[in-house]
Coordinates of C-alpha atoms in Angstrom, one line a residue:
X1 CA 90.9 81.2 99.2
X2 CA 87.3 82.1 98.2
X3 CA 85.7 80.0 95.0
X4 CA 85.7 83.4 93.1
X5 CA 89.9 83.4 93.9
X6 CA 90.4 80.7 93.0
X7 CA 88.1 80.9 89.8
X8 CA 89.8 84.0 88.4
X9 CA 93.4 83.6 89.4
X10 CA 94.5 80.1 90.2
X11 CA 96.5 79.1 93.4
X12 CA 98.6 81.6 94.7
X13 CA 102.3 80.2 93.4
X14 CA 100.6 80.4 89.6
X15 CA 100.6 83.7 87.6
X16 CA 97.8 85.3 85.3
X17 CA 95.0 87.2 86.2
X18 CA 94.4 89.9 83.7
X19 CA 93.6 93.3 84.8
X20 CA 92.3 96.2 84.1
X21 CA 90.9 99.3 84.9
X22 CA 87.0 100.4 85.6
X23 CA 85.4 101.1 82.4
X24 CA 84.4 103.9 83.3
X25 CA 87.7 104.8 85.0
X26 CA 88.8 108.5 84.6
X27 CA 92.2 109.1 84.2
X28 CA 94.5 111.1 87.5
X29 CA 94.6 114.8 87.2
X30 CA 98.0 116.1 88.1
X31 CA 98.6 117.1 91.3
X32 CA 99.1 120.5 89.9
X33 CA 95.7 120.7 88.5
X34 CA 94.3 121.6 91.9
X35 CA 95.3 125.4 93.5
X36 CA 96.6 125.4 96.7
X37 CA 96.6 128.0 99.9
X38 CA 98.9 128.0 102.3
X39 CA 98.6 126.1 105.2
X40 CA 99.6 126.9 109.0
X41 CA 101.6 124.4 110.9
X42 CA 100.5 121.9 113.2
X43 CA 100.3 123.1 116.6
X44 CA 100.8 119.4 118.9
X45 CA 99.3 119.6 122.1
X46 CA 100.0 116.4 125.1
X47 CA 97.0 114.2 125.1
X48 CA 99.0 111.2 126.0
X49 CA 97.2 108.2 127.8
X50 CA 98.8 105.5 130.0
X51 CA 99.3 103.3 127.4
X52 CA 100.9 105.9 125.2
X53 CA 102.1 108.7 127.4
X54 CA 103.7 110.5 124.5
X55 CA 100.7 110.8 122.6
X56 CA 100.0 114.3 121.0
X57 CA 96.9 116.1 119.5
X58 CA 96.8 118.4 116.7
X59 CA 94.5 119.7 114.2
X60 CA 94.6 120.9 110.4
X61 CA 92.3 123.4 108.4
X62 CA 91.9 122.2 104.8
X63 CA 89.0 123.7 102.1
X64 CA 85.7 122.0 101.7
X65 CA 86.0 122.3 98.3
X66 CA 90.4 121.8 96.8
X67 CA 89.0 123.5 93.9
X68 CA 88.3 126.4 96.2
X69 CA 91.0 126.5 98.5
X70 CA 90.6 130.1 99.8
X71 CA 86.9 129.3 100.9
X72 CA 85.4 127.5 103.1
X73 CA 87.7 125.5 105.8
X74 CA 87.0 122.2 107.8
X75 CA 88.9 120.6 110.4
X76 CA 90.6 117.3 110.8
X77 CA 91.7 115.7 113.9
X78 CA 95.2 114.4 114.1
X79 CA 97.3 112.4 116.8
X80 CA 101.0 112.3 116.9
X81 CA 103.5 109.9 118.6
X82 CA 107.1 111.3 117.9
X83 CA 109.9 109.5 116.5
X84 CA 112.7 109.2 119.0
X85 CA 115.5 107.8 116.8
X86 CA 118.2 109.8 115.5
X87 CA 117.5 108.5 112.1
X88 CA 114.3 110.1 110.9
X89 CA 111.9 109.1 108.0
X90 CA 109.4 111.9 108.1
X91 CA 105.8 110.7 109.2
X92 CA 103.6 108.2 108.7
X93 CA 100.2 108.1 108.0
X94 CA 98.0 105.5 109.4
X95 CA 94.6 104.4 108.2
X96 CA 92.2 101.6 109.6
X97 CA 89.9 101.5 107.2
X98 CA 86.0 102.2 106.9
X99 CA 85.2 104.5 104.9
X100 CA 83.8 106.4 108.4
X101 CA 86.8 105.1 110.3
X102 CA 88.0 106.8 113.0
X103 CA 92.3 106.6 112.7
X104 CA 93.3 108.5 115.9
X105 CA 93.9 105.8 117.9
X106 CA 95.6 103.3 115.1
X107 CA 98.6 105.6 115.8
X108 CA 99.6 104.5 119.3
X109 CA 98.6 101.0 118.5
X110 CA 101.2 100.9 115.4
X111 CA 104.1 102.2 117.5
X112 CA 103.3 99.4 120.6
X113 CA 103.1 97.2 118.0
X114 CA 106.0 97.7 115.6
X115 CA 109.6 96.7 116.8
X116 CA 110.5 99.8 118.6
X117 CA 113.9 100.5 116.3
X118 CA 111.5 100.6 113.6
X119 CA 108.5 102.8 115.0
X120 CA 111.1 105.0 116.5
X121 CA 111.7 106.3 113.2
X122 CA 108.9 107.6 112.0
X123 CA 106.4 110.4 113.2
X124 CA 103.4 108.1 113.5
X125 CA 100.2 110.2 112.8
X126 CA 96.8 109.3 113.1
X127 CA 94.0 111.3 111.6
X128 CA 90.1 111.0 111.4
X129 CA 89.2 111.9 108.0
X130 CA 86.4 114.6 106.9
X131 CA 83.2 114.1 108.6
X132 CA 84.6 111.2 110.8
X133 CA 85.4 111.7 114.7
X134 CA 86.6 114.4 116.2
X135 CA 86.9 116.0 112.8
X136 CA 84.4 119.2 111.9
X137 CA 81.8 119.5 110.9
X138 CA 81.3 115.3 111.7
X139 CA 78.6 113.3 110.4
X140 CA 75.4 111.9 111.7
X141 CA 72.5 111.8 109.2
X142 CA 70.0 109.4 111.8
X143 CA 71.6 108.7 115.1
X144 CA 68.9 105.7 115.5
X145 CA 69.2 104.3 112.1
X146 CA 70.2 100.9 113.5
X147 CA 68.3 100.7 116.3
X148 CA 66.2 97.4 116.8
X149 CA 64.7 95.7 115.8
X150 CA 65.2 96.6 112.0
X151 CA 62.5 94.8 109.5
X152 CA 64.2 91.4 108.2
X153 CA 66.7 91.3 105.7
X154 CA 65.4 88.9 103.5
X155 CA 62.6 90.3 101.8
X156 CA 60.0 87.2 101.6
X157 CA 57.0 89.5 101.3
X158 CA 55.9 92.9 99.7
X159 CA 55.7 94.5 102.6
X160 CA 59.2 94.0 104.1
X161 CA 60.9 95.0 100.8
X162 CA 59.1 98.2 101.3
X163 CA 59.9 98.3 104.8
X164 CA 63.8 98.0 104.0
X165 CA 63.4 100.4 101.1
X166 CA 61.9 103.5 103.3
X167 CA 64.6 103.1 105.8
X168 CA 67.3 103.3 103.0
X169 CA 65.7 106.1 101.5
X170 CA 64.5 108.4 104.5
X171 CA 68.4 108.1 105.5
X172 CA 69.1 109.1 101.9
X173 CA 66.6 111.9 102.4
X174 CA 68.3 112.9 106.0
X175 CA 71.9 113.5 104.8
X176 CA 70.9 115.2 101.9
X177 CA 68.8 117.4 104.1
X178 CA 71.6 117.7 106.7
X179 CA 74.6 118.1 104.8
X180 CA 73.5 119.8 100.9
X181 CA 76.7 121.6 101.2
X182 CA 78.8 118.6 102.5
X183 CA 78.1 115.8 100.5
X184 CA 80.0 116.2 97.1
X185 CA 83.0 116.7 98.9
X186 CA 82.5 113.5 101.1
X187 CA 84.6 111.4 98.1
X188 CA 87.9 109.7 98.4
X189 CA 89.5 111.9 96.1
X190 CA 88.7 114.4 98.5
X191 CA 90.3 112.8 101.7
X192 CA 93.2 112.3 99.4
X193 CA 93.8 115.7 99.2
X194 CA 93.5 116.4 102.5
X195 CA 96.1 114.0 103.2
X196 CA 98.6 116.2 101.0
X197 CA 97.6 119.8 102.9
X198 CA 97.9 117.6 106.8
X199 CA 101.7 116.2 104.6
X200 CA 102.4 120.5 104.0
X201 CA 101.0 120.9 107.7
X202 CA 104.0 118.6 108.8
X203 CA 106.5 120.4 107.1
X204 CA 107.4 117.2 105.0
X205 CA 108.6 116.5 101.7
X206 CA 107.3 113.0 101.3
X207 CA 104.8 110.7 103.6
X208 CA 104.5 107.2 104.1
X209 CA 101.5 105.6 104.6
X210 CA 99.8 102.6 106.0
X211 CA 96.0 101.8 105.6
X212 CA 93.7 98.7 106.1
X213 CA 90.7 97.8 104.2
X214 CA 89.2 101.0 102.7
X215 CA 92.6 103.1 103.2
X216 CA 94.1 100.7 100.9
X217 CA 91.9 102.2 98.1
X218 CA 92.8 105.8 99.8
X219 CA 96.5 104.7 100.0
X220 CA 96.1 104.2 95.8
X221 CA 94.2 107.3 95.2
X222 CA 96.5 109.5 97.2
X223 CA 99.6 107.6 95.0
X224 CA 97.9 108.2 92.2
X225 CA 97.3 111.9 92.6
X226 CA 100.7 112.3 94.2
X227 CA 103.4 109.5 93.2
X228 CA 106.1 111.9 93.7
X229 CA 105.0 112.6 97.4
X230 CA 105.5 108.9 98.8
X231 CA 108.4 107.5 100.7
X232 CA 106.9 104.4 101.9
X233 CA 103.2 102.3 101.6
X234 CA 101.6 99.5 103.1
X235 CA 98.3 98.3 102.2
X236 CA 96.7 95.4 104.2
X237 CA 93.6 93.9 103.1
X238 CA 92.9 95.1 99.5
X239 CA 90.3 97.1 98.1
X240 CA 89.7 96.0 94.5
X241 CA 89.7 99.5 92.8
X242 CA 88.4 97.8 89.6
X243 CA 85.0 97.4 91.0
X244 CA 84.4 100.6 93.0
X245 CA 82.2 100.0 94.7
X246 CA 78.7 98.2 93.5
X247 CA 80.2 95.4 92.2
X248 CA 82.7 95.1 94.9
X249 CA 79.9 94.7 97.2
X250 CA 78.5 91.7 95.2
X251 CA 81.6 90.2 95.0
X252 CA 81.7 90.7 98.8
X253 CA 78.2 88.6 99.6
X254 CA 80.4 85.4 97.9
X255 CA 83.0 85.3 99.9
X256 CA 80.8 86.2 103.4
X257 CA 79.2 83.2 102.4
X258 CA 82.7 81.2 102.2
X259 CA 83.9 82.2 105.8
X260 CA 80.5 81.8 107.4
X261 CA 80.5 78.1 105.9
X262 CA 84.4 77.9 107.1
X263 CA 83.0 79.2 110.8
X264 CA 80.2 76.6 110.9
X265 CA 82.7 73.6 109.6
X266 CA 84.7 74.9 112.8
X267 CA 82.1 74.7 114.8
X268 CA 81.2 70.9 113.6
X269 CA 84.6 70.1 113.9
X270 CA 84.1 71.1 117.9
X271 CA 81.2 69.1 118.5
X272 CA 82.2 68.4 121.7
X273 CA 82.4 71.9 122.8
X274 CA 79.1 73.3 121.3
X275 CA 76.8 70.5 120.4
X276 CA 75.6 71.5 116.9
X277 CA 76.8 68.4 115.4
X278 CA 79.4 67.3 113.2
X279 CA 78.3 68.1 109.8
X280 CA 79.1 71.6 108.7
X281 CA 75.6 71.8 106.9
X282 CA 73.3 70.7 109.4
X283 CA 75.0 73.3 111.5
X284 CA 74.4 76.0 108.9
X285 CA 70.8 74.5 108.7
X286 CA 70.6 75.4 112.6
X287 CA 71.9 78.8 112.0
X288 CA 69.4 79.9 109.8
X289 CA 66.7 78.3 111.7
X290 CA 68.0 80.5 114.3
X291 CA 67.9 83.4 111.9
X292 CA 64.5 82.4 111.0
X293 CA 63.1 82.0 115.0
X294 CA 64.5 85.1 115.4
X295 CA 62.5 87.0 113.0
X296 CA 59.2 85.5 114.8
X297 CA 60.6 86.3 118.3
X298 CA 64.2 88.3 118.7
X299 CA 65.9 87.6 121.6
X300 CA 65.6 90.0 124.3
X301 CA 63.5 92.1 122.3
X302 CA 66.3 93.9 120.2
X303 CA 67.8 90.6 118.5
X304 CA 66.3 90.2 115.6
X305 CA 67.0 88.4 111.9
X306 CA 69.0 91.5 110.7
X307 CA 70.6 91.9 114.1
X308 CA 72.0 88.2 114.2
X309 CA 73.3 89.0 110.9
X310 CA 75.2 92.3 112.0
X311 CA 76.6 90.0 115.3
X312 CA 77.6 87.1 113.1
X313 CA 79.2 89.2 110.3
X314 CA 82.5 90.0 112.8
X315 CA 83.3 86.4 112.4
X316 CA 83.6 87.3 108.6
X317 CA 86.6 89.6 109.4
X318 CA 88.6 88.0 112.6
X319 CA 88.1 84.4 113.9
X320 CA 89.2 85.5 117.1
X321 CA 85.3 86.1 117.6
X322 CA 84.5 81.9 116.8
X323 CA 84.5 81.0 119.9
X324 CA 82.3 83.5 121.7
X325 CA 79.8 83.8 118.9
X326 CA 79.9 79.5 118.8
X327 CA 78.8 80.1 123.0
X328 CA 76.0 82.6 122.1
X329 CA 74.7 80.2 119.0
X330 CA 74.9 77.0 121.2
X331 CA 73.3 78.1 124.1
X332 CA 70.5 79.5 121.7
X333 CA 70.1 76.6 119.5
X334 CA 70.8 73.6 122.0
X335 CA 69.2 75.4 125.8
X336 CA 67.1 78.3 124.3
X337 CA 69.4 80.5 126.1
X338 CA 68.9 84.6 124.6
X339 CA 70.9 86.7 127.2
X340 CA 74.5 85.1 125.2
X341 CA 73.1 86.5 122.3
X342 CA 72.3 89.8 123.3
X343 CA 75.3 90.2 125.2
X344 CA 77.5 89.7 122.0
X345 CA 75.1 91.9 119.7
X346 CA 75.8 94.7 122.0
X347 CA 79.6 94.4 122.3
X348 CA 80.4 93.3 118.1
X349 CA 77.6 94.8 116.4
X350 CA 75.9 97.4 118.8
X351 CA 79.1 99.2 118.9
X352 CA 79.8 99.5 115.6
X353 CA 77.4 101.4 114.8
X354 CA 76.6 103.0 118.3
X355 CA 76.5 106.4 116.7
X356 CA 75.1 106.9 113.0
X357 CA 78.7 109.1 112.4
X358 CA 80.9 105.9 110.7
X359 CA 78.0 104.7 109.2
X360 CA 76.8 108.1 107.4
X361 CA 80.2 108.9 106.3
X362 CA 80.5 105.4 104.7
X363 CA 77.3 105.9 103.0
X364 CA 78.4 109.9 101.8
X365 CA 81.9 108.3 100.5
X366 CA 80.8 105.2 98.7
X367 CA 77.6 107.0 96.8
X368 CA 79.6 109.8 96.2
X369 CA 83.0 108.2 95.0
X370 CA 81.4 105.8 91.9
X371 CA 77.8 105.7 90.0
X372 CA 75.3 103.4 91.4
X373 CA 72.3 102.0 90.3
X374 CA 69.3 104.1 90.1
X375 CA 66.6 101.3 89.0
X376 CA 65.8 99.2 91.9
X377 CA 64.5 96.8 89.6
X378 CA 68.5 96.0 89.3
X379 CA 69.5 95.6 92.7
X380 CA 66.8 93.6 93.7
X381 CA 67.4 91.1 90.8
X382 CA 71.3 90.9 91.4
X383 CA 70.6 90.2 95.4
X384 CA 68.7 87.5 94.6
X385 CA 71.1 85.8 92.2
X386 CA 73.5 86.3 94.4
X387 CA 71.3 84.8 97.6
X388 CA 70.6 81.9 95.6
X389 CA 74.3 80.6 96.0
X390 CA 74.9 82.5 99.1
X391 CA 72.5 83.6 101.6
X392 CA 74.0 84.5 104.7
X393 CA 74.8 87.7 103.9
X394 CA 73.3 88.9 100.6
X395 CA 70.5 91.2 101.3
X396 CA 71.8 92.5 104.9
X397 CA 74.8 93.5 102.8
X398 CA 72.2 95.2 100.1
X399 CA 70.2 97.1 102.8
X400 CA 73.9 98.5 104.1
X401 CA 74.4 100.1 100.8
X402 CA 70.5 100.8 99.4
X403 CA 71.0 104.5 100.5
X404 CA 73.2 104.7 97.3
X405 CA 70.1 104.1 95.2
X406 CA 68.4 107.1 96.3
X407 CA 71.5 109.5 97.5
X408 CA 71.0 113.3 96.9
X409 CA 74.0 114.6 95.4
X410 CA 73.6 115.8 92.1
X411 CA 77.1 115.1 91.1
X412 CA 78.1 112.2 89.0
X413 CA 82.4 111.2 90.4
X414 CA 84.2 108.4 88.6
X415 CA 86.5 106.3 89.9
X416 CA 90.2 107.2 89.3
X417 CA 92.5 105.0 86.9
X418 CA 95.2 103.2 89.9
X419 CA 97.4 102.5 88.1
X420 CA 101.4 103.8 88.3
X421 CA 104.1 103.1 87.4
X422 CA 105.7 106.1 89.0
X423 CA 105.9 104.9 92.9
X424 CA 108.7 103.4 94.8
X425 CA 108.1 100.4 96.0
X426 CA 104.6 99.4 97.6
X427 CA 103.8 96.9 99.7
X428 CA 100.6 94.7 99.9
X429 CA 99.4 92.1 102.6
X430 CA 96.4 90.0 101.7
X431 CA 94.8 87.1 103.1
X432 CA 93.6 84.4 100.6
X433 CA 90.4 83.9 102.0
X434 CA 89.6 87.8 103.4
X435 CA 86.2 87.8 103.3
X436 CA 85.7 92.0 103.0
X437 CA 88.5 92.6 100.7
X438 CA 88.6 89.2 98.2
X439 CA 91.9 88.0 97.1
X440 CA 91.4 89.0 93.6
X441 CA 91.8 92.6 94.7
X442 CA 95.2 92.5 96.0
X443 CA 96.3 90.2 92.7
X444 CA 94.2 93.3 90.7
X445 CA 96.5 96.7 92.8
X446 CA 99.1 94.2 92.7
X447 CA 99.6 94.4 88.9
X448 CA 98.5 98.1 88.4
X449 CA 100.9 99.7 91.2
X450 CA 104.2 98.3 88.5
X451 CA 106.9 98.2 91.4
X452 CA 104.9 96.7 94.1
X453 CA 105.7 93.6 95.8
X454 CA 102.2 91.4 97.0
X455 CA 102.8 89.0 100.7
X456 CA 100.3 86.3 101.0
X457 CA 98.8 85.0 104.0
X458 CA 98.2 81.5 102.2
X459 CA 94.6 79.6 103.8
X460 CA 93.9 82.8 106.1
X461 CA 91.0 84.1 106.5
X462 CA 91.0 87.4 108.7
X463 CA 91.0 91.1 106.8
X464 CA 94.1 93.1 108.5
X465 CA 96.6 90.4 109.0
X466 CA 99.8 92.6 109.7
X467 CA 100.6 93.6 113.2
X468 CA 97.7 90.9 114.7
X469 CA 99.8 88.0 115.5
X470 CA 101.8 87.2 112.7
X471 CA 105.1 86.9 112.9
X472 CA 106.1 85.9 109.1
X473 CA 103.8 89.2 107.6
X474 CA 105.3 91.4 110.0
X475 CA 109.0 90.4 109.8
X476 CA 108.5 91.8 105.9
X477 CA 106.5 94.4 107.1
X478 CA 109.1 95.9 109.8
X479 CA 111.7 95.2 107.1
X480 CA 110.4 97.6 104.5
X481 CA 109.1 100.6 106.9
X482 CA 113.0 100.3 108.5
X483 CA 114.9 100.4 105.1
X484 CA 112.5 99.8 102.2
X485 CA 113.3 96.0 101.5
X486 CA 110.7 94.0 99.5
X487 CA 110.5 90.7 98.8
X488 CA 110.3 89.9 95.1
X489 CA 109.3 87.1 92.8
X490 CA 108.2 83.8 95.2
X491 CA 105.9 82.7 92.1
X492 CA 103.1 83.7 90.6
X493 CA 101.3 86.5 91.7
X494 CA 102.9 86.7 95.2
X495 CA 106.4 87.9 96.0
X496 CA 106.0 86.3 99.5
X497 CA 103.4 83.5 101.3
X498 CA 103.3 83.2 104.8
X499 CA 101.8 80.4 106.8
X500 CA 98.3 81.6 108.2
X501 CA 97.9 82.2 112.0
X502 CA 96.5 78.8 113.6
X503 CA 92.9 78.9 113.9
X504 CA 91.5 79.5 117.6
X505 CA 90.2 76.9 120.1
X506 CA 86.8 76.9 121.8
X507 CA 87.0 78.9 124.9
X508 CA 84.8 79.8 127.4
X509 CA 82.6 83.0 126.2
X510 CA 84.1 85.1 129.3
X511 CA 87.5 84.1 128.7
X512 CA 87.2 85.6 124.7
X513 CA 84.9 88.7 125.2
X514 CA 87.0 92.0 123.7
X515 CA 89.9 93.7 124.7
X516 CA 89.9 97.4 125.3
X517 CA 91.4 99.4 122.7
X518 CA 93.1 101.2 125.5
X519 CA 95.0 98.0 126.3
X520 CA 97.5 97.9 123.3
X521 CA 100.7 98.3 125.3
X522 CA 100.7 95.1 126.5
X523 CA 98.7 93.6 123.9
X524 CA 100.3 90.0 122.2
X525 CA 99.6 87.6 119.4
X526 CA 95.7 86.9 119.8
X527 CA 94.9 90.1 121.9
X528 CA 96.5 92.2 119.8
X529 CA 94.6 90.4 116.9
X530 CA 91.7 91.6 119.0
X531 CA 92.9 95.1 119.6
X532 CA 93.4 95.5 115.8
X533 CA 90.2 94.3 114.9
X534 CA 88.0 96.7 117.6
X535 CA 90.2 99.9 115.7
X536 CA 89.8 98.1 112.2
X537 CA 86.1 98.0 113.1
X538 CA 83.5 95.7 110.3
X539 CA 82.2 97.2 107.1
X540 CA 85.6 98.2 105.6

């Protein structure tokens, strides 16, 4: 569990936390506050792979604009894998996360990975959301926004402050100039709403649901627009929907900080592995001298300060990366060796952001869902409290989201109240030490959504722990998507703990490099893990 966890609600077996909604929280409009048009069925077409022959394609028109659903259309991208059971529980609705996630492939991994009496049962659907994917009209503000080497992170002079801040705002500038008609309806609430024209599309009653990181707070949203519209919802690693989305991104930089100390003590405790020594700090101290060498000289010419940071972050969501990232940062550190490092920029933090599409919708979403600071003058002084107590990624994690401070679209959304007592029951999954989505969050949806029922991955540390290896989370889990059991009333804030996965073991870099997504079928325990993580993606 992160200090700020533990600070705010105790160990897991002991109850409080008080909660509450956003200040400046608006309260749901019904569902019948928005007009509707009709919508045309879903028209499935075979796109099945070898991993999932069954696999189907599909696509849905729904209105820019719900308040205007006779004018303009867009177009979302679905996939489908059938339910083959003779007892059928409409579809479900898979999410991995983002916002800027691509869900189209989640859906075959969620059948390989379910029991199969339990995925049988349910049309399994994945979607890219508006702007994302294979969806149109799909985002890209600057294709080459990440491309490096990017100025530093940390700003220790004038000039690279300034350097940062003209990036952030000429990307500003680029969507706004690219997509003035676009981005005010780029906001959760609006995804949400699709998600109730693609449920029409299907021909279905009810959906359930299933999202990771970000889709957890699109999983709320959509129940809180539409309680009467959900059969069934998992959310795994918890968005708190309290502090959409500044101060969520603070509270992030805290418990980055946590696992990157918990990755170095593992390192230190492998001495003889990697060679960094055994004390946990004087292997941080080497990690930031290699931060710090790397801003003089990257490595290969594109590794840089701020790219280390985007390599290293990964370890912050799934220590199935330790080991390989331990090779790169030893071979550095102890032989001078740059060709490790390189290689694992360009498979974990290259490829996330490959194309500027996930990374301009995340930008369009978060600015457009909440207010943000306008004063720079603010951001700059909360970054460096924050840095203060926990520098490894404070200001990379401020340059992600400076866009907001300078974002085009003239109108002002609030975040939407969560809370409901008007669902069935919900299900939650949260790790106590998730470094993207802290553990507060979960406790925070946990006591908003009245009838839910919160599972605990006790001392764990990844963000999306169901289906990734296990067993414990997903015995509840397959339990509630088969008949809607919950477990209820363990102690405290959780209704169920589960033992965290073991932690991995050095390996040799080539053994541990990633699995390809198109691998799931015969994916187990630490590759699936892996699979899960590559569709998850980082940033959510």
């Amino acid at each position: 569990m992160s200090r700020r966890a533990a600070a705010l609600c105790g160990a897991v077996v002991v109850a409080g936390c008080v909660t509450a909604a956003p200040a400046d929280a608006t309260s749901p409009p019904t569902a019948a506050a928005a007009p509707v048009a009709p919508v045309s069925p879903v028209t499935w077409k075979k796109c099945g792979t070898q991993e999932h022959p069954t696999l189907q394609c599909g696509t849905v028109r729904v209105p820019l604009d719900h308040t205007r659903p006779s004018g303009k259309q867009i177009t979302l991208a679905l996939t489908r894998v059938p339910h083959t059971a003779r007892t059928f529980q409409g579809p479900l609705l898979v999410n991995p996360g983002g916002p800027g996630g691509s869900g189209r492939m989640l859906a075959g991994f969620v059948v390989s990975s379910l029991p199969e009496s339990v995925a049988a049962q349910y049309d399994v659907i994945g979607f890219d959301p508006r702007g994302v994917g294979k969806s149109e009209p799909a985002l890209d503000c600057v294709p080459d926004h990440f491309a490096p080497v990017r100025p530093a992170s940390v700003p220790a002079t004038a000039a690279v402050e300034q350097a940062n801040l003209a990036r952030a705002r000429s990307f500003a500038t680029a969507c706004g100039r690219k997509y003035a008609d676009l981005l005010p309806h780029l906001t959760t609430v609006d995804t949400a709403r699709d998600l109730d024209v693609v449920r029409r599309a299907l021909g279905a009653p009810r959906i359930s649901y299933f999202g990771y990181s970000y889709g957890t707070y699109l999983g709320a949203v959509y129940a809180t627009l539409f309680p009467d519209r959900v059969h069934r919802m998992v959310l795994d690693s918890v968005v708190d929907p309290t502090g959409v989305w500044y101060r969520d991104n603070l509270r992030q930089d805290y418990s980055f900080d946590d696992r990157h100390r918990a990755f170095m003590a593992w390192i230190a405790k492998h001495d003889g592995a990697y060679r960094l020594g055994t004390d946990p700090a004087r292997v941080e101290a080497k990690w930031f001298a290699m931060r710090a060498a790397l801003a003089r000289k990257p490595a290969g010419g594109k590794v840089g300060a701020a790219e280390l940071e985007d390599t290293f972050i990964p370890a912050g969501y799934y220590d199935g990366y330790w080991p390989r990232l331990a090779e790169a940062f030893a071979a550095y550190a102890n032989d001078g060796q740059t060709a490790p490092l390189v290689e694992a920029f360009d498979d974990l933090a290259a490829a996330d952001s490959s194309t500027g599409n996930g990374y301009s919708v995340y930008t369009s979403v978060q600015c457009g869902d909440a207010a943000w600071p306008r004063d720079w003058r603010r951001w700059r002084r909360d970054t460096w409290a924050v840095y203060r107590k926990a520098p490894f990624m404070a200001w990379n994690n401020t340059w992600y989201n400076a866009p907001c401070a300078f974002w085009p679209s003239s109108l002002k959304h609030r975040p939407l109240n969560v809370a409901n007592a008007s669902l069935p029951p919900v299900l939650l999954f949260q790790a106590t030490g998730d470094a993207a989505t802290p553990y507060e969050g979960a406790v925070i949806l946990h006591r908003l959504l009245a009838h839910s029922s919160l599972v605990v991955e006790q001392g764990g540390g990844n963000h999306g722990v169901t289906l990734s290896g296990n067993s414990c989370l997903d015995k509840h889990l397959s339990a509630y998507l088969a008949d809607g059991t919950v477990p209820r009333g363990h102690a405290g804030a959780a209704d169920a703990v589960c033992e965290r996965t073991p932690e991995p073991k050095p390996e040799k870099a080539d053994d541990n490099k990633s699995t390809s997504t198109s691998d799931t079928s015969e994916a187990t325990g630490a590759s699936r893990g892996s699979l899960l993580h590559r569709l998850v993606g980082f940033r959510g």
